[in-house]
Amino acid sequence: MTDPTFLEHARQARRHYELPSYQAFLRRLGATMEAHLRELISAAGIPENQSEVEWRIKAPASFEQKAAAPDPEDPERLHYRFPTDDISDQLALRVIAFLPAQVEAVEQAIADDDALLVREVRNKGVDHSDSRAFGYQSVHVLVTPAAPLGAPSPPKDFRVPRVEIQLRTQLQHVWAELEHASRYKGAAGSRVSRKFDRAAALIEMVDELLQEIDDAAAGGARQEPPPRADGPATTAEDPPERLVGNRLTARAMRSFLAEVFPEAPPSRGAGSEEWIRRHALESGFDTVEALRDAVRSVDIAAIDRTFREGVTWERNQVRCLDDVLLAVGGADYIALAERLVGEEDVAQRQKRPRVLGWRLKRLREAGIVA
């Protein structure tokens, strides 16, 4: 049974939350956030007809219920001492896209945006600590609106709350809405729950297949059409520039590393794939095809032979691509790599250029780099 003092605390918090001035502020903030997300989506190259943005303000009754929650680690204490400051989903937005790569592109756009400060990213498809969450697929990004957003000012005695942004594909959204209406509301028994779990597995597979189809179509569209026998081919208009599907997203980088370096083990270090993706992007390779062209321009077998003999470190996929980027960029890549080391890591800022200089020297001695 909930502590009566917790219930009174929640009732007072609800009265504060329901003030017309604060509710009007949340509505203005929601409209501002929606417009800004639509700009980010457009800049990411996602067609307008392949995405949706929607938002909602938390219902007062739901807010009151959450405000009364005890601390998970200490049930004798309140979890939210200042509910309008601490509850993070008072305003929640949802972005629904066609393809997994588009979801990743939006997530990356939010991470790179100065107007939204990312506080936390949770991939609900990975966290299965709650048995009910099995099969649920959604990325939840918790952000704090920053000054560049141009958001409205909150009323006196209120602060700008953190905002939750959910990112899903169309199929994930349909599954989540039906699952919420059935299983979470108690209408579904164990047999129906198992069917939901099966559907979730199928949806994940279909999403991956649709992404592969889209990537293949994008690759085919980039090929030049064969010349006509009676002269050069002409078209009424040039095809639109293709950004999503060939973008070097985190998902695309994982697939690329496995494809290009199948004999090398994947990196075991947390964040290594994102680390090398940043190096590739900063080197100017912002699409999969551009990075594949860079790999084709060097003898990766010769690079591997050069560094496999007489070294003690593991030749994983990330290190293989690091060597390719070094072979392509030379001294410029060394300068770039030094710049990408965090300023607080003084030792690494000194070590990284020294190690890369030695590796570049080995590549030159092997005749791989001029």
PDB file of C-alpha atoms in Angstrom, residues 78-288:
ATOM      1  CA  LEU A  78      10.054   9.331  -2.579  1.00  0.00           C
ATOM      2  CA  HIS A  79      11.529   8.723  -6.006  1.00  0.00           C
ATOM      3  CA  TYR A  80      10.574  12.214  -7.258  1.00  0.00           C
ATOM      4  CA  ARG A  81      10.974  14.887  -4.577  1.00  0.00           C
ATOM      5  CA  PHE A  82      10.341  17.653  -7.139  1.00  0.00           C
ATOM      6  CA  PRO A  83       8.095  15.998  -9.745  1.00  0.00           C
ATOM      7  CA  THR A  84       7.845  18.839 -12.272  1.00  0.00           C
ATOM      8  CA  ASP A  85      11.652  19.051 -12.283  1.00  0.00           C
ATOM      9  CA  ASP A  86      12.441  15.339 -12.123  1.00  0.00           C
ATOM     10  CA  ILE A  87       9.810  13.467 -14.157  1.00  0.00           C
ATOM     11  CA  SER A  88      11.298  13.205 -17.623  1.00  0.00           C
ATOM     12  CA  ASP A  89       8.307  12.249 -19.781  1.00  0.00           C
ATOM     13  CA  GLN A  90       5.973  15.176 -19.053  1.00  0.00           C
ATOM     14  CA  LEU A  91       6.512  15.968 -22.729  1.00  0.00           C
ATOM     15  CA  ALA A  92       7.268  13.026 -25.004  1.00  0.00           C
ATOM     16  CA  LEU A  93       7.811  13.007 -28.761  1.00  0.00           C
ATOM     17  CA  ARG A  94       7.841  10.069 -31.129  1.00  0.00           C
ATOM     18  CA  VAL A  95       9.574   9.771 -34.489  1.00  0.00           C
ATOM     19  CA  ILE A  96       8.392   6.921 -36.712  1.00  0.00           C
ATOM     20  CA  ALA A  97      10.442   6.100 -39.809  1.00  0.00           C
ATOM     21  CA  PHE A  98      10.274   3.427 -42.491  1.00  0.00           C
ATOM     22  CA  LEU A  99      13.676   1.781 -42.030  1.00  0.00           C
ATOM     23  CA  PRO A 100      16.176   0.946 -39.253  1.00  0.00           C
ATOM     24  CA  ALA A 101      18.884   3.048 -40.949  1.00  0.00           C
ATOM     25  CA  GLN A 102      16.551   6.039 -40.873  1.00  0.00           C
ATOM     26  CA  VAL A 103      15.999   5.552 -37.142  1.00  0.00           C
ATOM     27  CA  GLU A 104      19.766   5.477 -36.638  1.00  0.00           C
ATOM     28  CA  ALA A 105      20.169   8.565 -38.810  1.00  0.00           C
ATOM     29  CA  VAL A 106      17.699  10.494 -36.632  1.00  0.00           C
ATOM     30  CA  GLU A 107      19.402   9.275 -33.460  1.00  0.00           C
ATOM     31  CA  GLN A 108      22.756  10.462 -34.819  1.00  0.00           C
ATOM     32  CA  ALA A 109      21.269  13.809 -35.889  1.00  0.00           C
ATOM     33  CA  ILE A 110      19.959  14.377 -32.356  1.00  0.00           C
ATOM     34  CA  ALA A 111      23.342  13.439 -30.874  1.00  0.00           C
ATOM     35  CA  ASP A 112      25.111  15.947 -33.150  1.00  0.00           C
ATOM     36  CA  ASP A 113      22.578  18.747 -32.552  1.00  0.00           C
ATOM     37  CA  ASP A 114      23.605  21.742 -30.421  1.00  0.00           C
ATOM     38  CA  ALA A 115      19.979  22.570 -29.620  1.00  0.00           C
ATOM     39  CA  LEU A 116      19.329  19.263 -27.818  1.00  0.00           C
ATOM     40  CA  LEU A 117      21.633  18.036 -25.056  1.00  0.00           C
ATOM     41  CA  VAL A 118      21.446  14.233 -24.875  1.00  0.00           C
ATOM     42  CA  ARG A 119      21.278  13.009 -21.277  1.00  0.00           C
ATOM     43  CA  GLU A 120      20.590   9.321 -21.828  1.00  0.00           C
ATOM     44  CA  VAL A 121      19.984   6.846 -24.656  1.00  0.00           C
ATOM     45  CA  ARG A 122      18.189   3.588 -23.963  1.00  0.00           C
ATOM     46  CA  ASN A 123      17.652   0.888 -26.553  1.00  0.00           C
ATOM     47  CA  LYS A 124      14.599  -0.917 -25.232  1.00  0.00           C
ATOM     48  CA  GLY A 125      15.219  -3.790 -27.646  1.00  0.00           C
ATOM     49  CA  VAL A 126      18.420  -4.629 -25.758  1.00  0.00           C
ATOM     50  CA  ASP A 127      17.175  -4.271 -22.189  1.00  0.00           C
ATOM     51  CA  HIS A 128      15.121  -7.350 -21.311  1.00  0.00           C
ATOM     52  CA  SER A 129      15.445  -7.033 -17.549  1.00  0.00           C
ATOM     53  CA  ASP A 130      11.672  -6.726 -17.416  1.00  0.00           C
ATOM     54  CA  SER A 131      10.145  -9.917 -18.819  1.00  0.00           C
ATOM     55  CA  ARG A 132       7.197  -7.913 -20.200  1.00  0.00           C
ATOM     56  CA  ALA A 133       9.619  -5.925 -22.365  1.00  0.00           C
ATOM     57  CA  PHE A 134      10.714  -8.961 -24.369  1.00  0.00           C
ATOM     58  CA  GLY A 135      10.468  -8.127 -28.028  1.00  0.00           C
ATOM     59  CA  TYR A 136       9.849  -4.402 -27.516  1.00  0.00           C
ATOM     60  CA  GLN A 137      11.972  -2.413 -29.962  1.00  0.00           C
ATOM     61  CA  SER A 138      12.425   1.324 -29.524  1.00  0.00           C
ATOM     62  CA  VAL A 139      15.207   3.815 -28.925  1.00  0.00           C
ATOM     63  CA  HIS A 140      14.460   6.299 -26.144  1.00  0.00           C
ATOM     64  CA  VAL A 141      16.567   9.468 -26.139  1.00  0.00           C
ATOM     65  CA  LEU A 142      16.335  11.766 -23.120  1.00  0.00           C
ATOM     66  CA  VAL A 143      17.269  15.363 -23.967  1.00  0.00           C
ATOM     67  CA  THR A 144      17.391  18.794 -22.374  1.00  0.00           C
ATOM     68  CA  PRO A 145      16.403  21.656 -24.731  1.00  0.00           C
ATOM     69  CA  ALA A 146      19.291  24.119 -25.076  1.00  0.00           C
ATOM     70  CA  ALA A 147      19.384  27.814 -25.985  1.00  0.00           C
ATOM     71  CA  PRO A 148      19.843  27.318 -29.779  1.00  0.00           C
ATOM     72  CA  LEU A 149      16.429  25.629 -29.896  1.00  0.00           C
ATOM     73  CA  GLY A 150      14.708  28.939 -29.189  1.00  0.00           C
ATOM     74  CA  ALA A 151      12.253  27.240 -26.858  1.00  0.00           C
ATOM     75  CA  PRO A 152       9.693  29.298 -24.904  1.00  0.00           C
ATOM     76  CA  SER A 153      10.566  30.270 -21.336  1.00  0.00           C
ATOM     77  CA  PRO A 154       8.801  28.379 -18.539  1.00  0.00           C
ATOM     78  CA  PRO A 155       6.539  30.223 -16.088  1.00  0.00           C
ATOM     79  CA  LYS A 156       7.896  31.485 -12.789  1.00  0.00           C
ATOM     80  CA  ASP A 157       8.928  28.741 -10.314  1.00  0.00           C
ATOM     81  CA  PHE A 158       9.197  26.174 -13.133  1.00  0.00           C
ATOM     82  CA  ARG A 159      12.180  24.856 -15.087  1.00  0.00           C
ATOM     83  CA  VAL A 160      12.425  23.520 -18.634  1.00  0.00           C
ATOM     84  CA  PRO A 161      11.931  19.766 -18.157  1.00  0.00           C
ATOM     85  CA  ARG A 162      13.883  17.008 -19.791  1.00  0.00           C
ATOM     86  CA  VAL A 163      12.076  15.613 -22.822  1.00  0.00           C
ATOM     87  CA  GLU A 164      11.795  12.018 -24.012  1.00  0.00           C
ATOM     88  CA  ILE A 165      12.070  11.234 -27.732  1.00  0.00           C
ATOM     89  CA  GLN A 166      11.101   7.745 -28.915  1.00  0.00           C
ATOM     90  CA  LEU A 167      12.478   6.478 -32.224  1.00  0.00           C
ATOM     91  CA  ARG A 168      10.820   3.520 -33.991  1.00  0.00           C
ATOM     92  CA  THR A 169      10.268   1.981 -37.385  1.00  0.00           C
ATOM     93  CA  GLN A 170       6.713   1.689 -38.687  1.00  0.00           C
ATOM     94  CA  LEU A 171       6.590  -2.026 -37.901  1.00  0.00           C
ATOM     95  CA  GLN A 172       7.946  -1.525 -34.379  1.00  0.00           C
ATOM     96  CA  HIS A 173       5.287   1.136 -33.790  1.00  0.00           C
ATOM     97  CA  VAL A 174       2.404  -1.094 -34.866  1.00  0.00           C
ATOM     98  CA  TRP A 175       3.679  -3.907 -32.626  1.00  0.00           C
ATOM     99  CA  ALA A 176       4.140  -1.584 -29.622  1.00  0.00           C
ATOM    100  CA  GLU A 177       0.686  -0.025 -29.926  1.00  0.00           C
ATOM    101  CA  LEU A 178      -1.090  -3.382 -30.206  1.00  0.00           C
ATOM    102  CA  GLU A 179       1.019  -4.892 -27.427  1.00  0.00           C
ATOM    103  CA  HIS A 180       0.292  -1.971 -25.123  1.00  0.00           C
ATOM    104  CA  ALA A 181      -3.440  -2.229 -25.791  1.00  0.00           C
ATOM    105  CA  SER A 182      -3.503  -5.986 -25.153  1.00  0.00           C
ATOM    106  CA  ARG A 183      -0.738  -7.265 -22.913  1.00  0.00           C
ATOM    107  CA  TYR A 184      -0.145  -4.187 -20.733  1.00  0.00           C
ATOM    108  CA  LYS A 185      -3.855  -3.676 -20.143  1.00  0.00           C
ATOM    109  CA  GLY A 186      -4.198  -7.231 -18.862  1.00  0.00           C
ATOM    110  CA  ALA A 187      -6.343  -8.468 -21.749  1.00  0.00           C
ATOM    111  CA  ALA A 188      -3.724 -10.901 -23.044  1.00  0.00           C
ATOM    112  CA  GLY A 189      -2.984 -14.276 -21.507  1.00  0.00           C
ATOM    113  CA  SER A 190       0.240 -16.255 -21.794  1.00  0.00           C
ATOM    114  CA  ARG A 191      -0.786 -17.715 -25.156  1.00  0.00           C
ATOM    115  CA  VAL A 192      -1.346 -14.271 -26.686  1.00  0.00           C
ATOM    116  CA  SER A 193       1.882 -13.029 -25.091  1.00  0.00           C
ATOM    117  CA  ARG A 194       3.832 -15.795 -26.817  1.00  0.00           C
ATOM    118  CA  LYS A 195       2.268 -14.747 -30.127  1.00  0.00           C
ATOM    119  CA  PHE A 196       3.408 -11.168 -29.499  1.00  0.00           C
ATOM    120  CA  ASP A 197       6.936 -12.444 -28.861  1.00  0.00           C
ATOM    121  CA  ARG A 198       6.882 -14.411 -32.109  1.00  0.00           C
ATOM    122  CA  ALA A 199       5.588 -11.355 -33.972  1.00  0.00           C
ATOM    123  CA  ALA A 200       8.392  -9.251 -32.480  1.00  0.00           C
ATOM    124  CA  ALA A 201      11.008 -11.666 -33.813  1.00  0.00           C
ATOM    125  CA  LEU A 202       9.400 -11.628 -37.260  1.00  0.00           C
ATOM    126  CA  ILE A 203       9.187  -7.824 -37.271  1.00  0.00           C
ATOM    127  CA  GLU A 204      12.892  -7.541 -36.474  1.00  0.00           C
ATOM    128  CA  MET A 205      13.680  -9.903 -39.358  1.00  0.00           C
ATOM    129  CA  VAL A 206      11.397  -8.025 -41.787  1.00  0.00           C
ATOM    130  CA  ASP A 207      12.924  -4.675 -40.780  1.00  0.00           C
ATOM    131  CA  GLU A 208      16.386  -6.054 -41.517  1.00  0.00           C
ATOM    132  CA  LEU A 209      15.247  -7.486 -44.865  1.00  0.00           C
ATOM    133  CA  LEU A 210      13.591  -4.219 -45.906  1.00  0.00           C
ATOM    134  CA  GLN A 211      16.794  -2.385 -44.995  1.00  0.00           C
ATOM    135  CA  GLU A 212      18.860  -4.798 -47.114  1.00  0.00           C
ATOM    136  CA  ILE A 213      16.436  -4.341 -50.017  1.00  0.00           C
ATOM    137  CA  ASP A 214      16.639  -0.564 -49.702  1.00  0.00           C
ATOM    138  CA  ASP A 215      20.439  -0.637 -49.535  1.00  0.00           C
ATOM    139  CA  ALA A 216      20.592  -2.883 -52.605  1.00  0.00           C
ATOM    140  CA  ALA A 217      18.206  -0.611 -54.502  1.00  0.00           C
ATOM    141  CA  ALA A 218      20.307   2.403 -53.545  1.00  0.00           C
ATOM    142  CA  GLY A 219      23.436   0.656 -54.821  1.00  0.00           C
ATOM    143  CA  GLY A 220      21.759  -0.215 -58.111  1.00  0.00           C
ATOM    144  CA  ALA A 221      20.480   3.337 -58.560  1.00  0.00           C
ATOM    145  CA  ARG A 222      24.047   4.645 -58.356  1.00  0.00           C
ATOM    146  CA  GLN A 223      25.177   2.558 -61.341  1.00  0.00           C
ATOM    147  CA  GLU A 224      25.278   4.363 -64.683  1.00  0.00           C
ATOM    148  CA  PRO A 225      22.633   3.138 -67.158  1.00  0.00           C
ATOM    149  CA  PRO A 226      24.014   1.437 -70.289  1.00  0.00           C
ATOM    150  CA  PRO A 227      24.363   3.739 -73.345  1.00  0.00           C
ATOM    151  CA  ARG A 228      21.637   3.570 -75.957  1.00  0.00           C
ATOM    152  CA  ALA A 229      22.510   2.368 -79.422  1.00  0.00           C
ATOM    153  CA  ASP A 230      21.207   5.594 -80.991  1.00  0.00           C
ATOM    154  CA  GLY A 231      23.035   7.941 -78.631  1.00  0.00           C
ATOM    155  CA  PRO A 232      23.418   8.862 -74.982  1.00  0.00           C
ATOM    156  CA  ALA A 233      20.578   8.095 -72.645  1.00  0.00           C
ATOM    157  CA  THR A 234      18.478  11.000 -71.485  1.00  0.00           C
ATOM    158  CA  THR A 235      16.050  11.339 -68.609  1.00  0.00           C
ATOM    159  CA  ALA A 236      13.357  13.854 -67.904  1.00  0.00           C
ATOM    160  CA  GLU A 237      15.008  14.775 -64.636  1.00  0.00           C
ATOM    161  CA  ASP A 238      17.913  13.679 -62.494  1.00  0.00           C
ATOM    162  CA  PRO A 239      17.087  11.213 -59.700  1.00  0.00           C
ATOM    163  CA  PRO A 240      17.023  12.741 -56.215  1.00  0.00           C
ATOM    164  CA  GLU A 241      20.213  12.565 -54.200  1.00  0.00           C
ATOM    165  CA  ARG A 242      20.327   9.451 -52.065  1.00  0.00           C
ATOM    166  CA  LEU A 243      21.500   9.967 -48.472  1.00  0.00           C
ATOM    167  CA  VAL A 244      19.806   7.458 -46.195  1.00  0.00           C
ATOM    168  CA  GLY A 245      20.445   3.789 -46.955  1.00  0.00           C
ATOM    169  CA  ASN A 246      24.046   4.497 -48.009  1.00  0.00           C
ATOM    170  CA  ARG A 247      24.904   6.701 -45.024  1.00  0.00           C
ATOM    171  CA  LEU A 248      27.693   5.480 -42.770  1.00  0.00           C
ATOM    172  CA  THR A 249      25.470   4.863 -39.755  1.00  0.00           C
ATOM    173  CA  ALA A 250      26.509   2.749 -36.761  1.00  0.00           C
ATOM    174  CA  ARG A 251      24.548  -0.191 -38.188  1.00  0.00           C
ATOM    175  CA  ALA A 252      26.179   0.252 -41.601  1.00  0.00           C
ATOM    176  CA  MET A 253      29.653   0.402 -40.019  1.00  0.00           C
ATOM    177  CA  ARG A 254      29.123  -2.914 -38.212  1.00  0.00           C
ATOM    178  CA  SER A 255      28.003  -4.600 -41.432  1.00  0.00           C
ATOM    179  CA  PHE A 256      30.836  -3.004 -43.393  1.00  0.00           C
ATOM    180  CA  LEU A 257      33.538  -4.214 -41.000  1.00  0.00           C
ATOM    181  CA  ALA A 258      32.177  -7.763 -41.073  1.00  0.00           C
ATOM    182  CA  GLU A 259      31.973  -7.692 -44.884  1.00  0.00           C
ATOM    183  CA  VAL A 260      35.422  -6.229 -45.615  1.00  0.00           C
ATOM    184  CA  PHE A 261      37.410  -7.976 -42.870  1.00  0.00           C
ATOM    185  CA  PRO A 262      35.665 -11.363 -42.498  1.00  0.00           C
ATOM    186  CA  GLU A 263      38.795 -13.117 -41.201  1.00  0.00           C
ATOM    187  CA  ALA A 264      39.424 -10.575 -38.433  1.00  0.00           C
ATOM    188  CA  PRO A 265      37.573 -10.805 -35.111  1.00  0.00           C
ATOM    189  CA  PRO A 266      35.214  -7.978 -34.145  1.00  0.00           C
ATOM    190  CA  SER A 267      36.488  -5.501 -31.599  1.00  0.00           C
ATOM    191  CA  ARG A 268      35.775  -6.391 -27.992  1.00  0.00           C
ATOM    192  CA  GLY A 269      36.225  -2.843 -26.702  1.00  0.00           C
ATOM    193  CA  ALA A 270      33.089  -0.892 -25.841  1.00  0.00           C
ATOM    194  CA  GLY A 271      32.539   1.875 -28.366  1.00  0.00           C
ATOM    195  CA  SER A 272      35.365   0.864 -30.718  1.00  0.00           C
ATOM    196  CA  GLU A 273      33.125   0.675 -33.780  1.00  0.00           C
ATOM    197  CA  GLU A 274      31.742   4.141 -33.069  1.00  0.00           C
ATOM    198  CA  TRP A 275      35.312   5.358 -32.492  1.00  0.00           C
ATOM    199  CA  ILE A 276      36.489   4.204 -35.939  1.00  0.00           C
ATOM    200  CA  ARG A 277      33.246   5.446 -37.548  1.00  0.00           C
ATOM    201  CA  ARG A 278      34.026   8.927 -36.260  1.00  0.00           C
ATOM    202  CA  HIS A 279      37.522   8.704 -37.722  1.00  0.00           C
ATOM    203  CA  ALA A 280      36.055   7.679 -41.078  1.00  0.00           C
ATOM    204  CA  LEU A 281      33.490  10.486 -41.043  1.00  0.00           C
ATOM    205  CA  GLU A 282      36.099  13.081 -40.087  1.00  0.00           C
ATOM    206  CA  SER A 283      38.268  11.760 -42.925  1.00  0.00           C
ATOM    207  CA  GLY A 284      35.466  12.604 -45.367  1.00  0.00           C
ATOM    208  CA  PHE A 285      33.993   9.115 -45.830  1.00  0.00           C
ATOM    209  CA  ASP A 286      30.361   9.725 -44.906  1.00  0.00           C
ATOM    210  CA  THR A 287      28.815   6.971 -47.033  1.00  0.00           C
ATOM    211  CA  VAL A 288      29.400   3.239 -47.219  1.00  0.00           C
TER     212      VAL A 288
END
